[in-house]
mmCIF file of C-alpha atoms in Angstrom:
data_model
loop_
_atom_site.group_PDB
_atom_site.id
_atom_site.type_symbol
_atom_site.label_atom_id
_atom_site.label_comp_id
_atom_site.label_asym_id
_atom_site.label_seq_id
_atom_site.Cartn_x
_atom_site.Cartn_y
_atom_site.Cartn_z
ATOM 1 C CA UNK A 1 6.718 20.578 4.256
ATOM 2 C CA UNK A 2 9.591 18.228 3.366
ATOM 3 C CA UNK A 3 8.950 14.986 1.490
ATOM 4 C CA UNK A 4 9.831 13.040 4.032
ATOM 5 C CA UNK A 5 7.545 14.318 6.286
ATOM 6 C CA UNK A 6 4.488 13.691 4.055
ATOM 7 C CA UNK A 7 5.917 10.110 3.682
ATOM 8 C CA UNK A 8 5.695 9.393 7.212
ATOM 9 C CA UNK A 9 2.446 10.915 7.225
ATOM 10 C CA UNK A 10 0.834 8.536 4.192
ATOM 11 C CA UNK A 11 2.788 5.166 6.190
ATOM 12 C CA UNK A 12 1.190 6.907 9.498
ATOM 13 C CA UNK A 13 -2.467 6.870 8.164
ATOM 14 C CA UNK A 14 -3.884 3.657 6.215
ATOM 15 C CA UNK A 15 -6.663 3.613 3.840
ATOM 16 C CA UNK A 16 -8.894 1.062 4.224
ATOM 17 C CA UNK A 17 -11.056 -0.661 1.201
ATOM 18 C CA UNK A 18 -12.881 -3.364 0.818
ATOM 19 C CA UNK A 19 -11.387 -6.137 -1.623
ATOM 20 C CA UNK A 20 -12.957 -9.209 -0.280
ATOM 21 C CA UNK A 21 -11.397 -12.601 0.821
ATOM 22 C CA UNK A 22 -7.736 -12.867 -0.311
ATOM 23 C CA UNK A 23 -7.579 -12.555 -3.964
ATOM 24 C CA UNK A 24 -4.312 -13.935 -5.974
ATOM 25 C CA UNK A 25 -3.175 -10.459 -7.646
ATOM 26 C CA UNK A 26 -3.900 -10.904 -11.619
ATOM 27 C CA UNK A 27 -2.645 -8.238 -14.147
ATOM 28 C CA UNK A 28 -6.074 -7.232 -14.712
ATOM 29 C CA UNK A 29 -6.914 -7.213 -11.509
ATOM 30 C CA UNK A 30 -8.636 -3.710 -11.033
ATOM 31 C CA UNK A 31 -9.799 -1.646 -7.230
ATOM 32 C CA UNK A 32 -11.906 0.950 -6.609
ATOM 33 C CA UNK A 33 -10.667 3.938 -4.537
ATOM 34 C CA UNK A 34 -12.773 7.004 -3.272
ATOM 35 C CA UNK A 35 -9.805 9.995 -4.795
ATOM 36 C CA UNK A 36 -10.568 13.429 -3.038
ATOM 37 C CA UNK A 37 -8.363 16.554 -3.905
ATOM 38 C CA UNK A 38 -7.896 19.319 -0.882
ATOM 39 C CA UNK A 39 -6.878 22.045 -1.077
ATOM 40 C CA UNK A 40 -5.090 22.834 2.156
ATOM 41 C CA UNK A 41 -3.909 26.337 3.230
ATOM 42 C CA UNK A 42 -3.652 28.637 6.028
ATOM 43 C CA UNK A 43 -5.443 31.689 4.205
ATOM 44 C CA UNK A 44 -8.952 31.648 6.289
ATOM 45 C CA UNK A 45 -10.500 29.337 8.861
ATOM 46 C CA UNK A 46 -13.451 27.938 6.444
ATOM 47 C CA UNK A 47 -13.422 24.190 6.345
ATOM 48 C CA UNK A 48 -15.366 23.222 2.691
ATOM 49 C CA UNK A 49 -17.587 20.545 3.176
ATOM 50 C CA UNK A 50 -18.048 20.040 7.371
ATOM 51 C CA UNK A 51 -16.918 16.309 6.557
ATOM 52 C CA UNK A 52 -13.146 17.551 6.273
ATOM 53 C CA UNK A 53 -13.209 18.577 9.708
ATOM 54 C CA UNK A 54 -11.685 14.576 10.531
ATOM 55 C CA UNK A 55 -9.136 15.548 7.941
ATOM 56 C CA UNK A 56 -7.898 19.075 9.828
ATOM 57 C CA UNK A 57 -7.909 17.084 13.308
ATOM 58 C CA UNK A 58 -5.726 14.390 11.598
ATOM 59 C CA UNK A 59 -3.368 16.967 10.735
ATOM 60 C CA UNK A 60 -3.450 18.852 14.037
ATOM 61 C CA UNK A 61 -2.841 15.666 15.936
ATOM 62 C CA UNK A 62 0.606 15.620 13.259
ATOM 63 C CA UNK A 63 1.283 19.305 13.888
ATOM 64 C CA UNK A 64 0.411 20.337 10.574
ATOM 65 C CA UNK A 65 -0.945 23.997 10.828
ATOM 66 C CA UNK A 66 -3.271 24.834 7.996
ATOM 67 C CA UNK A 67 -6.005 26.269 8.819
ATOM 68 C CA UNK A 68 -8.584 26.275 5.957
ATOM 69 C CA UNK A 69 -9.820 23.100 3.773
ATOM 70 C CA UNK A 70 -11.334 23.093 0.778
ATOM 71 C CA UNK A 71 -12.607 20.027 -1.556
ATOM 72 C CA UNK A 72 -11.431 20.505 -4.776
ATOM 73 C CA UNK A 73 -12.845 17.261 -6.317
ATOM 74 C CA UNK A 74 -14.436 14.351 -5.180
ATOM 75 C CA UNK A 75 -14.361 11.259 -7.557
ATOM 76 C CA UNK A 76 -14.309 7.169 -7.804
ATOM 77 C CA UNK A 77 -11.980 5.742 -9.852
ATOM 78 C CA UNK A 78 -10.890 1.715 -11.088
ATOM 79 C CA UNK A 79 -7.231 1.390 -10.395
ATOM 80 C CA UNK A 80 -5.684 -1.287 -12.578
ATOM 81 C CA UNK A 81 -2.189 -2.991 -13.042
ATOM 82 C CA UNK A 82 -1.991 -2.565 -16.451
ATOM 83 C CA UNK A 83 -2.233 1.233 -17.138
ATOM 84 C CA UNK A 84 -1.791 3.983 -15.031
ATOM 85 C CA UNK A 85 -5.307 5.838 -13.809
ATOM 86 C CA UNK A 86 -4.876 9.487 -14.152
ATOM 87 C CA UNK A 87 -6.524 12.393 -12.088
ATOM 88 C CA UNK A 88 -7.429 15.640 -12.990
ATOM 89 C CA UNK A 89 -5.702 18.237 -10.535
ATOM 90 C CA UNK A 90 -6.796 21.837 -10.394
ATOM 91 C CA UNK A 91 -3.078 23.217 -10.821
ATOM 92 C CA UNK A 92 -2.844 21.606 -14.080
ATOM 93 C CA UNK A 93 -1.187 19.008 -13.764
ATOM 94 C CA UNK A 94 -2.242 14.704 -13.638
ATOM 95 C CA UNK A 95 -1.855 12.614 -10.850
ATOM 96 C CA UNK A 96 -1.094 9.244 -11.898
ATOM 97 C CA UNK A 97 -2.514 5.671 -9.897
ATOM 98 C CA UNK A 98 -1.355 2.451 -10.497
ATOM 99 C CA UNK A 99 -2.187 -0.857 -8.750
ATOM 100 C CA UNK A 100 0.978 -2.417 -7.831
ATOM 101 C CA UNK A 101 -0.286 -5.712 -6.234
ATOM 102 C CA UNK A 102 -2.972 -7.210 -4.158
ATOM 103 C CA UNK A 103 -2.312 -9.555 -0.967
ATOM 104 C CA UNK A 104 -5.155 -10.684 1.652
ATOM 105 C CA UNK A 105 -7.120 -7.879 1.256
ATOM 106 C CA UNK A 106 -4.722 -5.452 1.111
ATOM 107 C CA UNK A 107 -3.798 -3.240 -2.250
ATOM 108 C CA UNK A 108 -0.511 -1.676 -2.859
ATOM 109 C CA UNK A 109 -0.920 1.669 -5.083
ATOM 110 C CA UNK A 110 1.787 3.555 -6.934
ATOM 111 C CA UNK A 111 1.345 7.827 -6.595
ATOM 112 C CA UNK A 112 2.962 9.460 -9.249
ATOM 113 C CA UNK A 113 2.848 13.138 -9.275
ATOM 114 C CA UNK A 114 4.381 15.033 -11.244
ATOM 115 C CA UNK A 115 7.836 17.221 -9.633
ATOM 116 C CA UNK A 116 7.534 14.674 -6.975
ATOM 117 C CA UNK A 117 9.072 11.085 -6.452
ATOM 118 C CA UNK A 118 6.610 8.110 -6.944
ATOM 119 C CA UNK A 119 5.301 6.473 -3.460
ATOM 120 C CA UNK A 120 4.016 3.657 -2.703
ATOM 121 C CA UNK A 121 1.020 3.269 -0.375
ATOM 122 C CA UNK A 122 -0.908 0.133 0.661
ATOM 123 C CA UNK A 123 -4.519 0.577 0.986
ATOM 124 C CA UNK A 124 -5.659 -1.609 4.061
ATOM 125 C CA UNK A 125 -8.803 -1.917 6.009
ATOM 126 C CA UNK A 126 -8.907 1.645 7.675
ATOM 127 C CA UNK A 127 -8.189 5.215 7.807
ATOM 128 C CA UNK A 128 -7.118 7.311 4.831
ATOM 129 C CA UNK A 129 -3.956 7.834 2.938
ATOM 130 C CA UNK A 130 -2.898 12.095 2.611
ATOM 131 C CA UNK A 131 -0.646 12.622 -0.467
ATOM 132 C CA UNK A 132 0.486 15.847 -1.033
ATOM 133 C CA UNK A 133 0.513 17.048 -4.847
ATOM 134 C CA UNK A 134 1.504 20.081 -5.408
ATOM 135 C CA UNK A 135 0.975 23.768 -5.180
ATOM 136 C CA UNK A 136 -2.236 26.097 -5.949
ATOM 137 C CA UNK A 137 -3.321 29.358 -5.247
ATOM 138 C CA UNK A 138 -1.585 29.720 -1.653
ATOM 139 C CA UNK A 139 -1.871 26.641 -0.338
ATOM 140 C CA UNK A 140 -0.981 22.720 -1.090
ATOM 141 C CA UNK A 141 -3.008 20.425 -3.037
ATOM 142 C CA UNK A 142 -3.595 16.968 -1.055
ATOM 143 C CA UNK A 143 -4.451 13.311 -2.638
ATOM 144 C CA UNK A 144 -7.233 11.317 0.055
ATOM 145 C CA UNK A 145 -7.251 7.838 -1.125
ATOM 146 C CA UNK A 146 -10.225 6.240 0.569
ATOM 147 C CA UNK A 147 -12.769 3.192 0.094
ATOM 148 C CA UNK A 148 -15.695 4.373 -2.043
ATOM 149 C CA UNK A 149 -19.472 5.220 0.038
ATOM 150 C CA UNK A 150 -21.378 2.488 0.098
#
């Protein structure tokens, strides 16, 4: 897939966390996100937990044909303004988060991944944000950025 199509296909879905009232953005300001990596390919028809079955139906809806779906990782992470968050891929490599700014209830978050160019992706009230992030074994890793379970 071309970059631009994932980039219409992170502004297409939002993410949706839960930051409160309007809160004036401070450098030390600091969000949690829910980061899940997938591993999205079109070897197989498994779909790793049952939970990513919303995720293949997103992509169907977008004509995006994999097939198979596979979590990779599953972790919560504190996003800051002051230093990049890193996470672990399975390729290898580090994606990188960084909280850009905060405005009524809404985050902005910088993706940087490496042999990519940086994105920027605003974490509302809703939804979930797909980042693509590289290759692995046969298929293409994929960044969900979602509000942490409750």
């Amino acid at each position: 897939m071309t970059k631009q199509v994932w980039a219409v296909l992170g502004l297409v879905l939002a993410v949706g966390l839960t930051l409160g009232p309007a809160v004036a953005f401070a450098q030390d300001a600091k969000v949690k996100v829910q980061v899940e990596v997938v591993l999205a390919s079109n070897k197989g028809t498994a779909v790793e937990p049952a939970e990513l079955n919303k995720m293949k139906e997103a992509f169907q809806k977008q004509n995006f044909s994999f097939t198979s779906f596979k979590r990779m990782s599953l972790d919560v992470v504190e996003v800051g303004a002051q230093k990049p968050t890193e996470v672990k891929l399975p390729n290898g490599t580090n994606a990188s988060l960084q909280l850009l700014g905060m405005k009524e209830g809404i985050a902005t978050l910088r993706v940087i991944i490496p042999s990519q160019s940086s994105v920027e992706v605003e974490l509302g009230r809703q939804g979930a944000v797909y980042q693509k992030a590289g290759k692995h074994v046969g298929g293409d890793l994929i960044l969900v950025l979602v509000p942490p379970s409750k």
